[in-house]
Short mmCIF file of C-alpha atoms in Angstrom, two decimals:
data_model
loop_
_atom_site.label_atom_id
_atom_site.label_comp_id
_atom_site.label_asym_id
_atom_site.label_seq_id
_atom_site.Cartn_x
_atom_site.Cartn_y
_atom_site.Cartn_z
CA UNK L 7 50.32 -76.84 -22.57
CA UNK L 8 47.66 -74.55 -23.96
CA UNK L 9 48.69 -71.04 -25.00
CA UNK L 10 46.03 -68.40 -24.33
CA UNK L 11 46.18 -65.42 -26.65
CA UNK L 12 44.18 -62.47 -25.28
CA UNK L 13 43.53 -60.94 -28.72
CA UNK L 14 41.78 -64.09 -29.92
CA UNK L 15 38.08 -64.04 -29.14
CA UNK L 16 36.92 -67.17 -27.32
CA UNK L 17 34.03 -68.93 -29.02
CA UNK L 18 30.86 -69.21 -26.91
CA UNK L 19 30.00 -72.58 -25.44
CA UNK L 20 26.56 -74.00 -24.70
CA UNK L 21 26.24 -76.71 -22.07
CA UNK L 22 23.72 -79.37 -23.14
CA UNK L 23 22.04 -81.43 -20.41
CA UNK L 24 20.02 -84.45 -21.48
CA UNK L 25 16.90 -85.13 -19.39
CA UNK L 26 15.53 -88.34 -20.88
CA UNK L 27 13.31 -90.90 -19.20
CA UNK L 28 10.73 -91.18 -16.47
CA UNK L 29 11.21 -89.17 -13.29
CA UNK L 30 11.74 -90.68 -9.85
CA UNK L 31 11.69 -94.40 -10.69
CA UNK L 32 13.94 -96.92 -8.97
CA UNK L 33 16.28 -97.67 -11.89
CA UNK L 34 19.76 -96.18 -12.15
CA UNK L 35 18.91 -94.36 -15.37
CA UNK L 36 15.85 -92.66 -13.89
CA UNK L 37 15.83 -88.90 -13.50
CA UNK L 38 16.11 -87.76 -9.89
CA UNK L 39 17.46 -84.71 -8.10
CA UNK L 40 20.20 -86.71 -6.39
CA UNK L 41 21.44 -88.24 -9.64
CA UNK L 42 21.25 -85.01 -11.62
CA UNK L 43 22.77 -82.70 -8.98
CA UNK L 44 26.43 -83.23 -10.03
CA UNK L 45 25.47 -83.19 -13.71
CA UNK L 46 23.71 -79.84 -13.43
CA UNK L 47 26.45 -78.35 -11.25
CA UNK L 48 29.09 -79.16 -13.89
CA UNK L 49 26.92 -77.95 -16.75
CA UNK L 50 26.30 -74.53 -15.19
CA UNK L 51 29.73 -73.96 -13.65
CA UNK L 52 32.30 -75.45 -16.02
CA UNK L 53 33.78 -73.05 -18.55
CA UNK L 54 31.28 -70.21 -18.06
CA UNK L 55 28.68 -71.37 -20.62
CA UNK L 56 26.77 -68.79 -22.62
CA UNK L 57 23.62 -70.83 -21.95
CA UNK L 58 22.45 -74.20 -20.71
CA UNK L 59 20.26 -76.13 -23.15
CA UNK L 60 18.00 -78.87 -21.82
CA UNK L 61 17.21 -81.82 -24.10
CA UNK L 62 13.91 -83.03 -22.66
CA UNK L 63 12.19 -86.30 -23.44
CA UNK L 64 10.10 -87.43 -20.49
CA UNK L 65 6.55 -88.72 -19.94
CA UNK L 66 6.64 -87.54 -16.31
CA UNK L 67 6.78 -89.32 -12.99
CA UNK L 68 7.28 -88.16 -9.42
CA UNK L 69 5.95 -84.64 -8.75
CA UNK L 70 8.43 -84.17 -5.90
CA UNK L 71 11.48 -85.13 -7.97
CA UNK L 72 10.19 -82.96 -10.82
CA UNK L 73 9.93 -80.03 -8.42
CA UNK L 74 13.37 -80.63 -6.91
CA UNK L 75 15.08 -80.86 -10.29
CA UNK L 76 13.26 -77.79 -11.61
CA UNK L 77 14.15 -75.80 -8.49
CA UNK L 78 17.83 -76.77 -8.78
CA UNK L 79 17.91 -75.62 -12.41
CA UNK L 80 16.39 -72.27 -11.42
CA UNK L 81 18.78 -71.75 -8.50
CA UNK L 82 21.85 -72.36 -10.64
CA UNK L 83 20.51 -70.19 -13.46
CA UNK L 84 19.78 -67.27 -11.13
CA UNK L 85 22.99 -67.63 -9.11
CA UNK L 86 25.31 -67.78 -12.12
CA UNK L 87 23.23 -65.61 -14.47
CA UNK L 88 23.13 -68.32 -17.14
CA UNK L 89 20.02 -68.49 -19.34
CA UNK L 90 18.28 -71.84 -19.77
CA UNK L 91 16.62 -72.92 -23.01
CA UNK L 92 14.56 -76.11 -23.18
CA UNK L 93 14.22 -78.29 -26.29
CA UNK L 94 11.50 -80.94 -26.23
CA UNK L 95 11.94 -84.10 -28.26
CA UNK L 96 9.16 -86.74 -28.34
CA UNK L 97 7.34 -85.69 -25.20
CA UNK L 98 7.37 -83.32 -22.24
CA UNK L 99 4.25 -84.33 -20.38
CA UNK L 100 3.25 -84.04 -16.74
CA UNK L 101 6.55 -84.00 -14.79
CA UNK L 102 8.35 -83.76 -18.12
CA UNK L 103 6.62 -80.45 -18.76
CA UNK L 104 7.51 -79.39 -15.21
CA UNK L 105 11.18 -79.80 -16.21
CA UNK L 106 10.61 -77.88 -19.44
CA UNK L 107 8.98 -75.02 -17.54
CA UNK L 108 12.21 -74.59 -15.56
CA UNK L 109 13.71 -73.15 -18.75
CA UNK L 110 13.48 -69.46 -19.63
CA UNK L 111 12.31 -70.42 -23.11
CA UNK L 112 10.88 -73.68 -24.49
CA UNK L 113 11.13 -74.97 -28.06
CA UNK L 114 9.86 -78.20 -29.57
CA UNK L 115 9.59 -80.20 -32.76
CA UNK L 116 6.37 -79.95 -34.77
CA UNK L 117 5.34 -83.43 -33.62
CA UNK L 118 6.38 -83.11 -29.97
CA UNK L 119 3.69 -83.91 -27.38
CA UNK L 120 3.33 -81.46 -24.50
CA UNK L 121 1.08 -80.77 -21.55
CA UNK L 122 -0.67 -83.31 -19.35
CA UNK L 123 -0.68 -80.75 -16.54
CA UNK L 124 -2.50 -82.95 -14.09
CA UNK L 125 -1.89 -85.59 -11.42
CA UNK L 126 -2.68 -89.28 -11.58
CA UNK L 127 -2.72 -92.17 -9.12
CA UNK L 128 -3.38 -95.69 -10.35
CA UNK L 129 -3.27 -99.22 -9.01
CA UNK L 130 -5.11 -102.52 -8.86
CA UNK L 131 -7.63 -104.15 -6.56
CA UNK L 132 -7.09 -107.85 -5.92
CA UNK L 133 -9.54 -108.55 -3.11
CA UNK L 134 -12.01 -110.43 -5.34
CA UNK L 135 -9.24 -112.69 -6.67
CA UNK L 136 -8.08 -113.47 -3.12
CA UNK L 137 -11.60 -114.34 -2.04
CA UNK L 138 -12.07 -116.70 -4.98
CA UNK L 139 -8.82 -118.44 -4.09
CA UNK L 140 -9.86 -118.82 -0.46
CA UNK L 141 -7.12 -116.49 0.78
CA UNK L 142 -7.87 -114.38 3.84
CA UNK L 143 -6.28 -110.93 4.11
CA UNK L 144 -5.15 -110.02 7.65
CA UNK L 145 -4.13 -106.44 8.41
CA UNK L 146 -3.58 -104.93 11.85
CA UNK L 147 -2.93 -101.20 12.26
CA UNK L 148 -2.65 -98.47 14.86
CA UNK L 149 -4.35 -95.52 13.21
CA UNK L 150 -7.51 -95.80 11.14
CA UNK L 151 -5.92 -94.48 7.93
CA UNK L 152 -2.76 -96.57 8.08
CA UNK L 153 -4.01 -99.14 5.59
CA UNK L 154 -5.53 -96.56 3.22
CA UNK L 155 -6.05 -97.93 -0.30
CA UNK L 156 -4.72 -101.40 0.52
CA UNK L 157 -4.96 -103.17 -2.87
CA UNK L 158 -5.89 -106.46 -1.19
CA UNK L 159 -8.91 -105.01 0.60
CA UNK L 160 -12.16 -103.57 -0.78
CA UNK L 161 -11.88 -99.88 -1.67
CA UNK L 162 -13.35 -97.53 0.92
CA UNK L 163 -15.15 -94.33 -0.03
CA UNK L 164 -13.40 -92.30 2.67
CA UNK L 165 -10.00 -93.46 1.38
CA UNK L 166 -10.87 -92.28 -2.12
CA UNK L 167 -11.95 -88.89 -0.76
CA UNK L 168 -8.62 -88.50 1.06
CA UNK L 169 -6.66 -89.50 -2.05
CA UNK L 170 -8.58 -87.09 -4.27
CA UNK L 171 -7.85 -84.29 -1.80
CA UNK L 172 -4.12 -85.08 -1.94
CA UNK L 173 -4.14 -85.19 -5.74
CA UNK L 174 -5.99 -81.87 -5.90
CA UNK L 175 -3.39 -80.21 -3.66
CA UNK L 176 -0.51 -81.52 -5.80
CA UNK L 177 -2.37 -80.35 -8.91
CA UNK L 178 -2.69 -76.86 -7.40
CA UNK L 179 1.07 -76.82 -6.82
CA UNK L 180 1.68 -77.82 -10.45
CA UNK L 181 -0.69 -75.13 -11.75
CA UNK L 182 0.92 -72.45 -9.58
CA UNK L 183 4.38 -73.43 -10.83
CA UNK L 184 3.38 -73.29 -14.51
CA UNK L 185 1.68 -69.92 -14.03
CA UNK L 186 4.75 -68.56 -12.24
CA UNK L 187 7.14 -69.77 -14.92
CA UNK L 188 5.09 -68.98 -18.05
CA UNK L 189 3.31 -65.89 -16.71
CA UNK L 190 1.52 -63.72 -19.27
CA UNK L 191 2.56 -66.04 -22.11
CA UNK L 192 -0.29 -68.40 -21.17
CA UNK L 193 -3.64 -68.16 -22.94
CA UNK L 194 -6.02 -67.14 -20.13
CA UNK L 195 -9.08 -67.97 -22.23
CA UNK L 196 -8.30 -71.70 -22.18
CA UNK L 197 -8.25 -74.19 -19.33
CA UNK L 198 -4.75 -75.56 -19.71
CA UNK L 199 -4.78 -77.66 -16.56
CA UNK L 200 -7.18 -80.51 -17.35
CA UNK L 201 -4.43 -83.03 -18.10
CA UNK L 202 -4.92 -82.61 -21.86
CA UNK L 203 -1.99 -82.93 -24.25
CA UNK L 204 -1.21 -80.98 -27.42
CA UNK L 205 1.22 -81.05 -30.33
CA UNK L 206 3.79 -78.27 -30.44
CA UNK L 207 2.00 -75.82 -32.76
CA UNK L 208 -1.08 -75.79 -30.56
CA UNK L 209 1.06 -75.67 -27.42
CA UNK L 210 2.73 -72.57 -28.85
CA UNK L 211 -0.64 -70.93 -29.47
CA UNK L 212 -1.59 -71.64 -25.85
CA UNK L 213 1.65 -70.17 -24.54
CA UNK L 214 3.05 -73.42 -23.19
CA UNK L 215 6.13 -73.12 -25.42
CA UNK L 216 7.85 -70.25 -27.20
CA UNK L 217 8.33 -71.71 -30.64
CA UNK L 218 9.21 -74.53 -33.01
CA UNK L 219 12.92 -75.17 -33.16
CA UNK L 220 15.78 -77.60 -32.72
CA UNK L 221 18.76 -77.24 -30.43
CA UNK L 222 21.76 -76.82 -32.76
CA UNK L 223 20.29 -74.38 -35.30
CA UNK L 224 18.61 -72.33 -32.57
CA UNK L 225 21.85 -72.01 -30.61
CA UNK L 226 23.81 -71.19 -33.77
CA UNK L 227 21.29 -68.48 -34.55
CA UNK L 228 21.92 -66.91 -31.15
CA UNK L 229 25.62 -67.50 -30.61
CA UNK L 230 27.02 -67.91 -34.10
CA UNK L 231 27.91 -70.84 -36.33
CA UNK L 232 31.09 -71.57 -34.36
CA UNK L 233 29.33 -72.06 -31.04
CA UNK L 234 30.66 -75.08 -29.17
CA UNK L 235 28.56 -77.66 -27.36
CA UNK L 236 29.54 -79.47 -24.17
CA UNK L 237 27.26 -82.39 -23.32
CA UNK L 238 26.26 -83.72 -19.91
CA UNK L 239 23.94 -86.51 -18.84
CA UNK L 240 23.44 -89.54 -16.64
CA UNK L 241 25.66 -92.53 -17.28
CA UNK L 242 25.04 -96.08 -16.14
CA UNK L 243 28.03 -97.72 -14.45
CA UNK L 244 29.40 -100.83 -16.16
CA UNK L 245 28.59 -103.12 -13.22
CA UNK L 246 24.90 -102.14 -13.36
CA UNK L 247 24.52 -104.37 -16.42
CA UNK L 248 24.70 -107.49 -14.31
CA UNK L 249 22.78 -109.39 -11.65
CA UNK L 250 19.99 -107.85 -9.62
CA UNK L 251 20.69 -104.37 -11.00
CA UNK L 252 20.07 -105.63 -14.52
CA UNK L 253 16.78 -107.25 -13.49
CA UNK L 254 15.65 -104.10 -11.69
CA UNK L 255 16.52 -101.93 -14.68
CA UNK L 256 14.53 -104.27 -16.94
CA UNK L 257 11.45 -103.88 -14.75
CA UNK L 258 11.87 -100.12 -14.63
CA UNK L 259 12.27 -100.16 -18.41
CA UNK L 260 8.88 -101.80 -18.79
CA UNK L 261 7.28 -99.24 -16.47
CA UNK L 262 8.91 -96.42 -18.40
CA UNK L 263 7.74 -97.85 -21.72
CA UNK L 264 4.20 -98.00 -20.33
CA UNK L 265 4.48 -94.31 -19.34
CA UNK L 266 5.53 -93.33 -22.86
CA UNK L 267 2.75 -95.50 -24.34
CA UNK L 268 0.16 -93.25 -22.66
CA UNK L 269 1.12 -90.65 -25.26
CA UNK L 270 1.22 -93.00 -28.23
CA UNK L 271 5.02 -93.18 -28.22
#
């Protein structure tokens, strides 16, 4: 049984939430709002933390899941009056930067890669290969746009126009979010929303982050050398190492590695 002595000052505690990996992929280790909901709830509510620190290492992914996770972080922060400080490791790009922007302050390592505030859609066209192999593609739809961007049919100009319109709208949402979160910190003289990436020092000059710093020393500077850390993150269940789950996770791992490779990581 623990004995609580009122005259002894309780040491502050910082909850540390690890957000590592691509966002919205099918694997069990992927970052999604559903998976992170219980993790974030515990981090913000357990033991009245002095702050929640986010360890971020993500090349991006689903814009919707990025938005949902970021919104959940903000709701909990505002409801419980707990400040959020983000710490970027290798990369916080695209959706990864969306997560970072959910923090009240953002810090990074000198060599961290940040930015990529843009939207991308990619795929393959296999209609020429099918034709060479003598394979006929048969598609029947109700609705002229139902088979939009079918990879086994020749690309249509009107489909590309529709896709570009969708991407532009999502990009506008991303830009509005970053402007809302970073406000007057952003360098208005630069176009920060071209999808370009920067290392941390330049990102700081542009107002995308607040400084260069690492989690433990920064938290000790704020809350004292005796600050305690309580860690939270996604855990893979033991049974996911076997069978179809293992194969699916391997495929997702390759996709995630490809996402990181876009930033030279």
